[in-house]
């Protein structure tokens, strides 16, 4: 059994990874590329097994949701990393101040050591192998803690990874929250957590006890703002995939829409048309991913009941009897929504989309700014002034203009939240830097003028230096 499932084994594995890392603290470019090639091959050769494991974990996970959300994204990230690694690894030259000449200044990117990665359930391949690939590229050993809700994917991953890598280099940890708690209290050289904002707070506290640096990739309510001049058909065609992929169980899925009041009826109508073409029905539809478990299914239905009871208009986009055992939900639009409703107080993370109305840009900006800073923000407009107004006056981890969610998969863009949607970034060169220590080096050769500043002070040279440099 490759999957680590006891606290004892977690602790032992950590020590063995620390020792292994110290046996060769700096891995060559060739070794790192070799690791990435092995990782890529493992994923390419076992796509069907991953599709099957995810299907088991979700009850029903659309094979295409897995290909789009988990496989393409991961492979593309590995390819991009392999292409750029040599230039990322090169020490970067910096300037030397006149006072310290002659000398050389540079930054050496050094592996951190043993890195912990905590993975959520929604895209368990992309969100485990993505950070893993970057951490390996930076030359680290990695322990990955998979979510308790994706045991089939965790078991498959452990078997495959440990058929080509030793546990001293990469270990996959499964188990429940007790294991996650033990895992996040280890004195890692870096802890990379993807998950909810609430658990993120617990994880950061645990890490603080050992002064472990953290990257927190969290969630939040990501708004989509439609301006009053854009064609509604076009706007819907640009954001709908981001909302329906994985049945909305996506950290960067549009959470709610801001729409000019006079366009709401047209928006609902267009959503209905497009959605029913994509999913004529959700029952028994293999293209529609199930809600991961009963707790999440109940939570989402609870949000609908609460909104309905407080006066919202609840519009499911396919009308059919929902089979609770299958846990498939149609995209459901909510209008007449207000902040007293639970659906506006928590991240939705499912196939529900409330529509809020606004009269002017300032009103929308004010609403976004009075709430927690979102992970993503989407603008649907070709009006540069409207785009700039929103871009410059709101905060969000990342933005798409006339698109949704794809910024995450654009490898050269860093990805991460701001405020309660997270801290730190990965993807792109920023990811490599997250998993490296940029060590500053000032190198002197045979010539040095430092002795000119030696005491006793008060000489001519001191006076000259002070005159030249203190001004
Ligand atoms: P979660 O926070 O419940 O769990 C995430 C991970 O933390 C799991 O592996 C879990 O085992 C572990 N965990 C749970 N309790 C813990 C504890 N007390 N101490 C240490 N670890 C603990 O999140 P989830 O339900 O798996 O995922 C959904 C959330 O993740 C959403 O909020 C979503 O927005 C967010 N998310 C963010 C990103 C991103 O890249 N920013 C990506 C995907 C999901």
Coordinates of C-alpha atoms and ligand atoms in Angstrom, one line a residue:
X1 CA 0.0 0.0 0.0
X2 CA 1.6 3.2 -1.1
X3 CA -0.9 5.7 0.3
X4 CA 0.2 6.9 3.7
X5 CA -2.7 6.8 6.2
X6 CA -1.4 6.9 9.7
X7 CA 0.1 9.8 11.7
X8 CA 3.1 7.6 12.6
X9 CA 3.8 6.9 8.9
X10 CA 3.4 10.6 8.1
X11 CA 6.0 11.6 10.7
X12 CA 8.4 8.9 9.6
X13 CA 8.1 9.9 6.0
X14 CA 8.8 13.5 6.8
X15 CA 12.1 12.6 8.6
X16 CA 13.1 10.3 5.7
X17 CA 12.4 13.1 3.2
X18 CA 14.4 15.5 5.2
X19 CA 17.4 13.1 5.3
X20 CA 17.0 12.4 1.6
X21 CA 16.9 16.0 0.7
X22 CA 20.1 16.7 2.7
X23 CA 21.9 13.9 0.9
X24 CA 21.7 16.1 -2.3
X25 CA 20.4 19.6 -1.5
X26 CA 20.9 20.9 -5.0
X27 CA 19.4 18.9 -7.9
X28 CA 20.8 19.4 -11.4
X29 CA 18.7 20.8 -14.2
X30 CA 18.9 17.3 -15.9
X31 CA 17.6 15.5 -12.8
X32 CA 14.7 17.9 -12.5
X33 CA 13.7 17.6 -16.2
X34 CA 13.9 13.9 -15.8
X35 CA 11.5 14.1 -12.8
X36 CA 9.0 16.2 -14.8
X37 CA 9.2 13.8 -17.8
X38 CA 8.4 10.9 -15.5
X39 CA 5.5 12.8 -14.0
X40 CA 4.1 13.8 -17.4
X41 CA 4.4 10.2 -18.7
X42 CA 2.6 8.9 -15.7
X43 CA -0.4 11.2 -16.4
X44 CA -0.4 10.6 -20.1
X45 CA -0.3 6.9 -19.8
X46 CA -3.0 6.7 -17.2
X47 CA -5.6 9.2 -18.3
X48 CA -8.4 6.6 -18.3
X49 CA -7.5 5.4 -14.8
X50 CA -7.7 9.0 -13.6
X51 CA -11.0 9.5 -15.3
X52 CA -12.4 6.4 -13.7
X53 CA -11.0 7.2 -10.2
X54 CA -12.5 10.7 -10.3
X55 CA -15.8 9.3 -11.5
X56 CA -15.8 7.0 -8.5
X57 CA -15.0 9.8 -6.1
X58 CA -17.7 12.1 -7.4
X59 CA -20.3 9.4 -7.9
X60 CA -20.4 10.7 -11.5
X61 CA -17.6 13.0 -12.8
X62 CA -17.9 13.9 -16.5
X63 CA -14.9 12.4 -18.4
X64 CA -14.6 15.7 -20.2
X65 CA -14.7 17.8 -17.0
X66 CA -11.7 15.6 -16.0
X67 CA -9.9 16.1 -19.3
X68 CA -10.5 19.8 -19.4
X69 CA -10.2 20.7 -15.7
X70 CA -7.6 18.2 -14.5
X71 CA -5.6 16.7 -17.4
X72 CA -5.1 19.4 -20.0
X73 CA -4.3 22.0 -17.3
X74 CA -1.7 19.7 -15.6
X75 CA 0.0 18.6 -18.8
X76 CA 0.1 22.1 -20.1
X77 CA 1.7 23.3 -16.8
X78 CA 4.3 20.6 -16.9
X79 CA 5.2 21.4 -20.6
X80 CA 5.5 25.0 -19.8
X81 CA 7.7 24.4 -16.8
X82 CA 10.0 22.1 -18.8
X83 CA 10.4 24.8 -21.5
X84 CA 11.3 27.5 -19.0
X85 CA 13.1 25.7 -16.2
X86 CA 16.7 26.4 -17.5
X87 CA 16.2 30.1 -17.6
X88 CA 14.4 30.1 -14.2
X89 CA 17.3 28.2 -12.6
X90 CA 20.0 30.5 -13.9
X91 CA 21.3 32.8 -11.1
X92 CA 20.0 36.3 -11.8
X93 CA 22.6 39.1 -12.0
X94 CA 22.0 42.3 -9.9
X95 CA 23.7 45.6 -9.8
X96 CA 26.6 46.4 -7.3
X97 CA 26.6 49.8 -5.5
X98 CA 29.6 52.0 -6.1
X99 CA 30.5 51.7 -2.5
X100 CA 31.1 47.9 -2.8
X101 CA 32.8 47.8 -6.1
X102 CA 34.5 45.8 -7.5
X103 CA 32.2 42.9 -6.9
X104 CA 29.4 40.7 -8.4
X105 CA 25.8 40.5 -7.1
X106 CA 23.4 37.7 -7.9
X107 CA 20.5 35.7 -6.8
X108 CA 20.8 31.9 -6.6
X109 CA 17.5 30.0 -6.6
X110 CA 17.9 27.1 -4.2
X111 CA 15.4 24.3 -3.4
X112 CA 13.7 24.9 0.0
X113 CA 13.8 21.3 1.2
X114 CA 10.7 19.3 2.1
X115 CA 7.5 20.9 1.0
X116 CA 4.0 20.0 2.1
X117 CA 1.1 20.4 -0.3
X118 CA -2.6 20.1 0.9
X119 CA -5.1 19.3 -1.8
X120 CA -8.9 20.0 -2.0
X121 CA -11.4 17.6 -3.6
X122 CA -12.7 19.6 -6.6
X123 CA -9.8 19.1 -9.1
X124 CA -7.7 16.6 -7.2
X125 CA -5.3 15.9 -10.1
X126 CA -4.6 19.5 -11.3
X127 CA -4.4 20.8 -7.7
X128 CA -2.0 18.0 -6.6
X129 CA 0.2 17.5 -9.7
X130 CA 0.3 21.2 -10.5
X131 CA 2.0 22.3 -7.3
X132 CA 4.0 19.0 -7.3
X133 CA 5.4 19.7 -10.7
X134 CA 6.5 23.2 -9.7
X135 CA 7.9 22.0 -6.4
X136 CA 9.9 19.3 -8.2
X137 CA 11.1 21.8 -10.8
X138 CA 12.4 23.8 -7.9
X139 CA 14.3 20.7 -6.7
X140 CA 12.3 19.9 -3.5
X141 CA 11.0 16.7 -1.9
X142 CA 7.2 16.7 -1.6
X143 CA 4.6 15.3 0.7
X144 CA 1.0 15.6 -0.8
X145 CA -2.0 15.4 1.5
X146 CA -5.1 14.5 -0.6
X147 CA -8.6 15.3 0.4
X148 CA -10.6 12.7 2.5
X149 CA -13.3 13.0 -0.2
X150 CA -11.2 11.7 -3.1
X151 CA -9.9 8.4 -1.8
X152 CA -10.0 6.6 -5.2
X153 CA -7.9 9.3 -6.8
X154 CA -5.5 9.4 -3.8
X155 CA -5.0 5.6 -3.9
X156 CA -4.4 5.6 -7.7
X157 CA -2.0 8.6 -7.5
X158 CA 0.0 7.0 -4.7
X159 CA 0.3 3.7 -6.6
X160 CA 1.4 5.4 -9.8
X161 CA 3.7 8.0 -8.2
X162 CA 5.5 5.4 -6.0
X163 CA 6.0 3.1 -9.0
X164 CA 8.4 5.7 -10.5
X165 CA 9.5 7.9 -7.5
X166 CA 10.6 6.8 -4.1
X167 CA 8.6 7.9 -1.1
X168 CA 11.7 9.7 0.1
X169 CA 11.2 12.1 -2.8
X170 CA 7.4 12.2 -3.3
X171 CA 4.8 10.8 -0.8
X172 CA 1.1 10.7 -1.1
X173 CA -0.9 11.0 2.2
X174 CA -4.6 10.1 2.5
X175 CA -6.8 9.8 5.6
X176 CA -9.2 12.0 7.5
X177 CA -8.9 15.4 9.2
X178 CA -6.8 14.0 12.0
X179 CA -4.1 13.2 9.5
X180 CA -4.5 16.6 7.8
X181 CA -4.1 18.2 11.2
X182 CA -0.9 16.2 12.0
X183 CA 0.3 16.9 8.4
X184 CA -0.1 20.7 8.7
X185 CA 1.7 20.8 12.0
X186 CA 5.0 19.4 10.6
X187 CA 8.0 21.7 10.3
X188 CA 8.0 21.8 6.5
X189 CA 10.2 24.2 4.6
X190 CA 7.1 25.4 2.9
X191 CA 3.4 24.6 3.2
X192 CA 1.2 25.0 0.2
X193 CA -2.5 24.8 1.0
X194 CA -5.4 24.9 -1.4
X195 CA -8.8 24.8 0.2
X196 CA -11.4 26.9 2.0
X197 CA -10.8 30.2 3.7
X198 CA -11.9 28.8 7.1
X199 CA -9.5 25.8 7.0
X200 CA -6.8 28.2 5.6
X201 CA -6.9 30.1 8.9
X202 CA -6.4 26.9 10.9
X203 CA -3.6 25.8 8.7
X204 CA -1.8 29.2 8.9
X205 CA -2.0 29.0 12.7
X206 CA -0.6 25.5 12.7
X207 CA 2.3 26.6 10.4
X208 CA 3.0 29.6 12.5
X209 CA 4.0 27.4 15.5
X210 CA 7.1 26.3 13.5
X211 CA 7.4 29.6 11.5
X212 CA 6.6 27.6 8.3
X213 CA 6.0 29.9 5.4
X214 CA 2.7 29.3 3.7
X215 CA 1.0 29.8 0.4
X216 CA -2.7 29.9 0.8
X217 CA -4.9 29.3 -2.3
X218 CA -8.3 29.9 -0.9
X219 CA -11.9 30.6 -2.2
X220 CA -14.4 33.4 -2.1
X221 CA -17.3 34.9 -4.0
X222 CA -16.1 35.8 -7.5
X223 CA -18.3 38.4 -9.2
X224 CA -19.1 38.7 -12.9
X225 CA -20.1 42.2 -14.0
X226 CA -21.9 42.8 -17.3
X227 CA -22.0 46.3 -18.6
X228 CA -25.1 47.8 -20.1
X229 CA -23.8 47.9 -23.7
X230 CA -22.6 44.4 -24.2
X231 CA -24.6 41.9 -26.2
X232 CA -26.1 39.5 -23.6
X233 CA -25.7 36.5 -25.9
X234 CA -22.0 37.2 -26.2
X235 CA -21.6 37.7 -22.4
X236 CA -23.3 34.4 -21.6
X237 CA -21.3 32.5 -24.2
X238 CA -18.1 33.8 -22.5
X239 CA -18.9 32.9 -18.9
X240 CA -21.2 29.9 -19.0
X241 CA -18.5 27.2 -19.3
X242 CA -16.7 28.6 -16.3
X243 CA -19.9 28.1 -14.3
X244 CA -21.1 24.7 -15.5
X245 CA -17.7 22.9 -15.6
X246 CA -17.6 20.4 -12.7
X247 CA -21.1 21.6 -11.9
X248 CA -19.8 24.9 -10.5
X249 CA -17.5 23.2 -8.0
X250 CA -14.7 25.4 -9.1
X251 CA -12.9 27.9 -6.9
X252 CA -12.8 30.5 -9.7
X253 CA -16.4 29.9 -11.1
X254 CA -18.4 33.1 -11.3
X255 CA -20.3 33.2 -8.0
X256 CA -22.8 35.9 -8.8
X257 CA -23.6 38.2 -11.7
X258 CA -24.0 42.0 -11.6
X259 CA -26.4 42.9 -14.4
X260 CA -28.1 46.2 -15.4
X261 CA -31.7 46.0 -14.2
X262 CA -33.2 46.4 -17.6
X263 CA -31.2 43.4 -19.0
X264 CA -32.1 40.8 -16.4
X265 CA -35.0 39.2 -18.3
X266 CA -32.9 38.9 -21.4
X267 CA -30.0 37.4 -19.4
X268 CA -32.2 34.7 -17.7
X269 CA -33.7 33.9 -21.1
X270 CA -30.3 33.5 -22.8
X271 CA -28.9 31.4 -19.9
X272 CA -31.9 29.1 -20.2
X273 CA -31.5 28.7 -24.0
X274 CA -27.7 28.1 -23.8
X275 CA -27.9 25.8 -20.8
X276 CA -30.6 23.6 -22.2
X277 CA -28.6 23.1 -25.3
X278 CA -25.6 22.1 -23.3
X279 CA -27.6 19.9 -20.9
X280 CA -31.1 19.0 -22.2
X281 CA -31.5 17.2 -18.8
X282 CA -29.1 16.5 -16.0
X283 CA -30.5 13.2 -14.8
X284 CA -28.4 10.3 -16.0
X285 CA -26.4 12.7 -18.2
X286 CA -22.8 11.7 -18.2
X287 CA -21.7 15.3 -19.2
X288 CA -23.1 16.6 -15.9
X289 CA -20.9 16.1 -12.9
X290 CA -22.5 15.1 -9.6
X291 CA -22.2 17.2 -6.5
X292 CA -19.4 15.4 -4.6
X293 CA -21.3 14.2 -1.5
X294 CA -24.5 14.4 0.4
X295 CA -23.3 17.1 2.7
X296 CA -22.5 19.4 -0.2
X297 CA -25.8 18.5 -2.0
X298 CA -27.8 19.3 1.2
X299 CA -25.8 22.6 1.6
X300 CA -26.6 23.7 -1.9
X301 CA -30.3 22.7 -1.7
X302 CA -30.4 24.5 1.7
X303 CA -29.1 27.7 0.0
X304 CA -32.0 27.4 -2.5
X305 CA -34.6 26.8 0.2
X306 CA -33.3 29.7 2.3
X307 CA -33.3 32.1 -0.7
X308 CA -36.8 31.0 -1.8
X309 CA -38.1 31.5 1.8
X310 CA -36.7 35.1 1.8
X311 CA -38.4 36.0 -1.5
X312 CA -35.9 35.1 -4.2
X313 CA -37.2 33.9 -7.6
X314 CA -35.6 30.4 -8.0
X315 CA -35.3 29.3 -11.7
X316 CA -33.8 25.9 -12.4
X317 CA -32.6 25.8 -16.0
X318 CA -33.9 22.3 -16.7
X319 CA -37.2 21.2 -15.1
X320 CA -37.0 17.7 -14.0
X321 CA -37.3 15.5 -10.8
X322 CA -33.9 15.4 -9.1
X323 CA -32.7 12.0 -8.0
X324 CA -31.0 12.6 -4.7
X325 CA -28.9 9.5 -4.9
X326 CA -27.4 10.8 -8.2
X327 CA -26.8 14.3 -6.7
X328 CA -27.0 16.0 -10.1
X329 CA -28.3 19.6 -10.0
X330 CA -29.2 21.8 -13.0
X331 CA -27.8 25.3 -13.1
X332 CA -30.3 27.4 -11.1
X333 CA -30.6 31.1 -11.5
X334 CA -31.8 33.3 -8.6
X335 CA -33.2 36.8 -9.1
X336 CA -34.7 39.2 -6.5
X337 CA -31.7 38.4 -4.3
X338 CA -30.5 40.3 -1.2
X339 CA -27.7 40.1 1.4
X340 CA -29.9 38.5 4.1
X341 CA -29.9 35.3 2.0
X342 CA -27.2 32.7 2.8
X343 CA -26.5 32.4 -0.8
X344 CA -25.0 35.9 -0.7
X345 CA -23.1 35.2 2.5
X346 CA -20.9 32.2 1.5
X347 CA -19.0 30.9 -1.5
X348 CA -21.6 29.0 -3.5
X349 CA -19.3 26.4 -5.0
X350 CA -22.1 24.7 -7.0
X351 CA -24.5 25.2 -9.9
X352 CA -26.4 28.2 -8.5
X353 CA -26.0 31.7 -10.0
X354 CA -27.7 34.7 -8.3
X355 CA -28.2 37.8 -10.4
X356 CA -27.8 41.2 -8.7
X357 CA -28.8 44.4 -10.4
X358 CA -26.9 47.7 -10.4
X359 CA -27.7 51.2 -11.6
X360 CA -24.1 52.5 -12.1
X361 CA -20.5 51.3 -12.0
X362 CA -19.9 53.0 -8.6
X363 CA -22.7 51.0 -7.0
X364 CA -21.2 47.7 -8.2
X365 CA -17.7 48.7 -7.2
X366 CA -18.9 49.7 -3.7
X367 CA -20.6 46.3 -3.3
X368 CA -17.5 44.4 -4.2
X369 CA -15.3 46.5 -2.0
X370 CA -17.4 46.2 1.1
X371 CA -17.2 42.4 0.9
X372 CA -14.1 40.0 1.2
X373 CA -11.6 40.3 -1.6
X374 CA -12.5 37.7 -4.3
X375 CA -10.3 35.1 -5.9
X376 CA -11.4 36.1 -9.4
X377 CA -13.4 38.9 -11.0
X378 CA -15.0 38.9 -14.4
X379 CA -15.8 41.9 -16.6
X380 CA -18.0 41.6 -19.6
X381 CA -17.6 44.8 -21.6
X382 CA -15.7 46.3 -24.6
X383 CA -15.8 49.7 -23.1
X384 CA -12.3 50.5 -22.0
X385 CA -13.4 53.1 -19.4
X386 CA -15.8 50.6 -17.8
X387 CA -13.0 48.0 -17.7
X388 CA -10.5 50.4 -16.2
X389 CA -13.0 51.6 -13.6
X390 CA -13.6 48.1 -12.3
X391 CA -9.9 47.0 -12.7
X392 CA -8.4 50.0 -10.8
X393 CA -11.1 50.4 -8.1
X394 CA -11.5 46.8 -6.9
X395 CA -9.3 44.0 -5.7
X396 CA -9.3 40.4 -6.8
X397 CA -6.7 37.6 -7.1
X398 CA -7.1 37.6 -10.9
X399 CA -9.3 38.9 -13.6
X400 CA -10.7 37.9 -17.0
X401 CA -12.1 40.4 -19.4
X402 CA -14.8 38.9 -21.6
X403 CA -13.9 35.4 -20.5
X404 CA -14.2 33.3 -17.3
X405 CA -11.7 31.1 -15.4
X406 CA -9.2 30.6 -18.2
X407 CA -6.7 33.0 -16.6
X408 CA -6.0 30.1 -14.2
X409 CA -4.9 27.8 -17.1
X410 CA -2.7 30.5 -18.8
X411 CA 0.6 29.1 -17.7
X412 CA 2.6 32.4 -17.9
X413 CA 0.2 34.2 -15.5
X414 CA 0.8 33.8 -11.8
X415 CA -2.2 32.5 -9.8
X416 CA -3.3 33.3 -6.3
X417 CA -5.8 35.2 -4.1
X418 CA -5.6 38.5 -2.2
X419 CA -7.0 39.1 1.3
X420 CA -9.3 36.4 2.4
X421 CA -9.0 34.6 -1.0
X422 CA -5.4 33.8 -0.3
X423 CA -1.8 34.8 -0.1
X424 CA 1.2 34.0 -2.3
X425 CA 1.1 32.8 -5.9
X426 CA 2.1 29.9 -8.1
X427 CA 2.0 29.1 -11.9
X428 CA 4.6 30.8 -14.1
X429 CA 8.0 31.8 -12.9
X430 CA 6.2 33.0 -9.7
X431 CA 5.5 29.3 -8.9
X432 CA 9.2 28.4 -9.2
X433 CA 10.1 31.3 -6.9
X434 CA 7.4 30.2 -4.4
X435 CA 9.1 26.8 -4.0
X436 CA 12.7 28.2 -4.1
X437 CA 14.8 30.4 -1.8
X438 CA 16.2 33.3 -3.7
X439 CA 19.6 33.6 -2.0
X440 CA 21.3 37.0 -2.3
X441 CA 25.0 36.7 -3.0
X442 CA 27.6 39.5 -3.0
X443 CA 30.9 38.1 -4.3
X444 CA 34.3 39.9 -3.9
X445 CA 37.4 39.0 -5.9
X446 CA 41.0 39.7 -5.0
X447 CA 40.6 43.5 -4.9
X448 CA 38.8 45.1 -2.0
X449 CA 38.7 48.7 -0.6
X450 CA 36.9 47.8 2.6
X451 CA 40.1 48.4 4.7
X452 CA 39.8 52.1 3.8
X453 CA 36.9 52.3 6.1
X454 CA 38.5 50.5 9.0
X455 CA 38.9 52.4 12.3
X456 CA 40.4 54.6 13.7
X457 CA 37.7 56.8 12.3
X458 CA 38.0 60.5 11.5
X459 CA 40.6 60.2 8.7
X460 CA 40.4 61.8 5.3
X461 CA 39.0 58.7 3.6
X462 CA 36.1 58.5 6.1
X463 CA 35.3 62.2 5.5
X464 CA 35.4 61.7 1.7
X465 CA 33.1 58.7 1.8
X466 CA 30.6 60.4 4.1
X467 CA 30.6 63.4 1.8
X468 CA 30.0 61.3 -1.3
X469 CA 27.5 58.8 0.1
X470 CA 25.5 60.7 2.7
X471 CA 23.6 63.1 0.5
Ligands
LIG1 P1 -11.3 22.3 2.7 O1 -10.7 23.6 3.2 O2 -12.4 21.7 3.4 O3 -10.2 21.2 2.6 C1 -9.0 21.3 1.9 C2 -7.9 20.4 2.4 O4 -7.7 20.7 3.8 C3 -8.3 18.9 2.4 O5 -7.2 18.1 2.0 C4 -8.6 18.6 3.8 O6 -8.3 17.3 4.2 C5 -7.7 19.5 4.6 N1 -8.2 19.9 5.9 C6 -9.5 19.9 6.3 N2 -9.6 20.3 7.6 C7 -8.3 20.5 8.0 C8 -7.7 20.9 9.3 N3 -8.4 21.2 10.3 N4 -6.3 21.1 9.3 C9 -5.6 20.9 8.2 N5 -6.1 20.5 7.0 C10 -7.4 20.3 6.9 O7 -11.7 22.6 1.2 P2 -12.4 21.7 0.2 O8 -13.9 21.5 0.6 O9 -11.6 20.4 -0.1 O10 -12.3 22.6 -1.2 C11 -13.2 23.6 -1.4 C12 -12.6 24.9 -1.1 O11 -11.3 25.1 -1.7 C13 -13.4 26.1 -1.7 O12 -13.5 27.1 -0.8 C14 -12.6 26.5 -2.9 O13 -12.8 27.8 -3.3 C15 -11.2 26.3 -2.5 N6 -10.4 26.1 -3.6 C16 -9.4 27.0 -3.9 C17 -8.6 26.8 -5.0 C18 -7.6 27.9 -5.3 O14 -6.7 27.5 -6.2 N7 -7.6 29.0 -4.8 C19 -8.8 25.7 -5.8 C20 -9.7 24.8 -5.5 C21 -10.5 24.9 -4.4

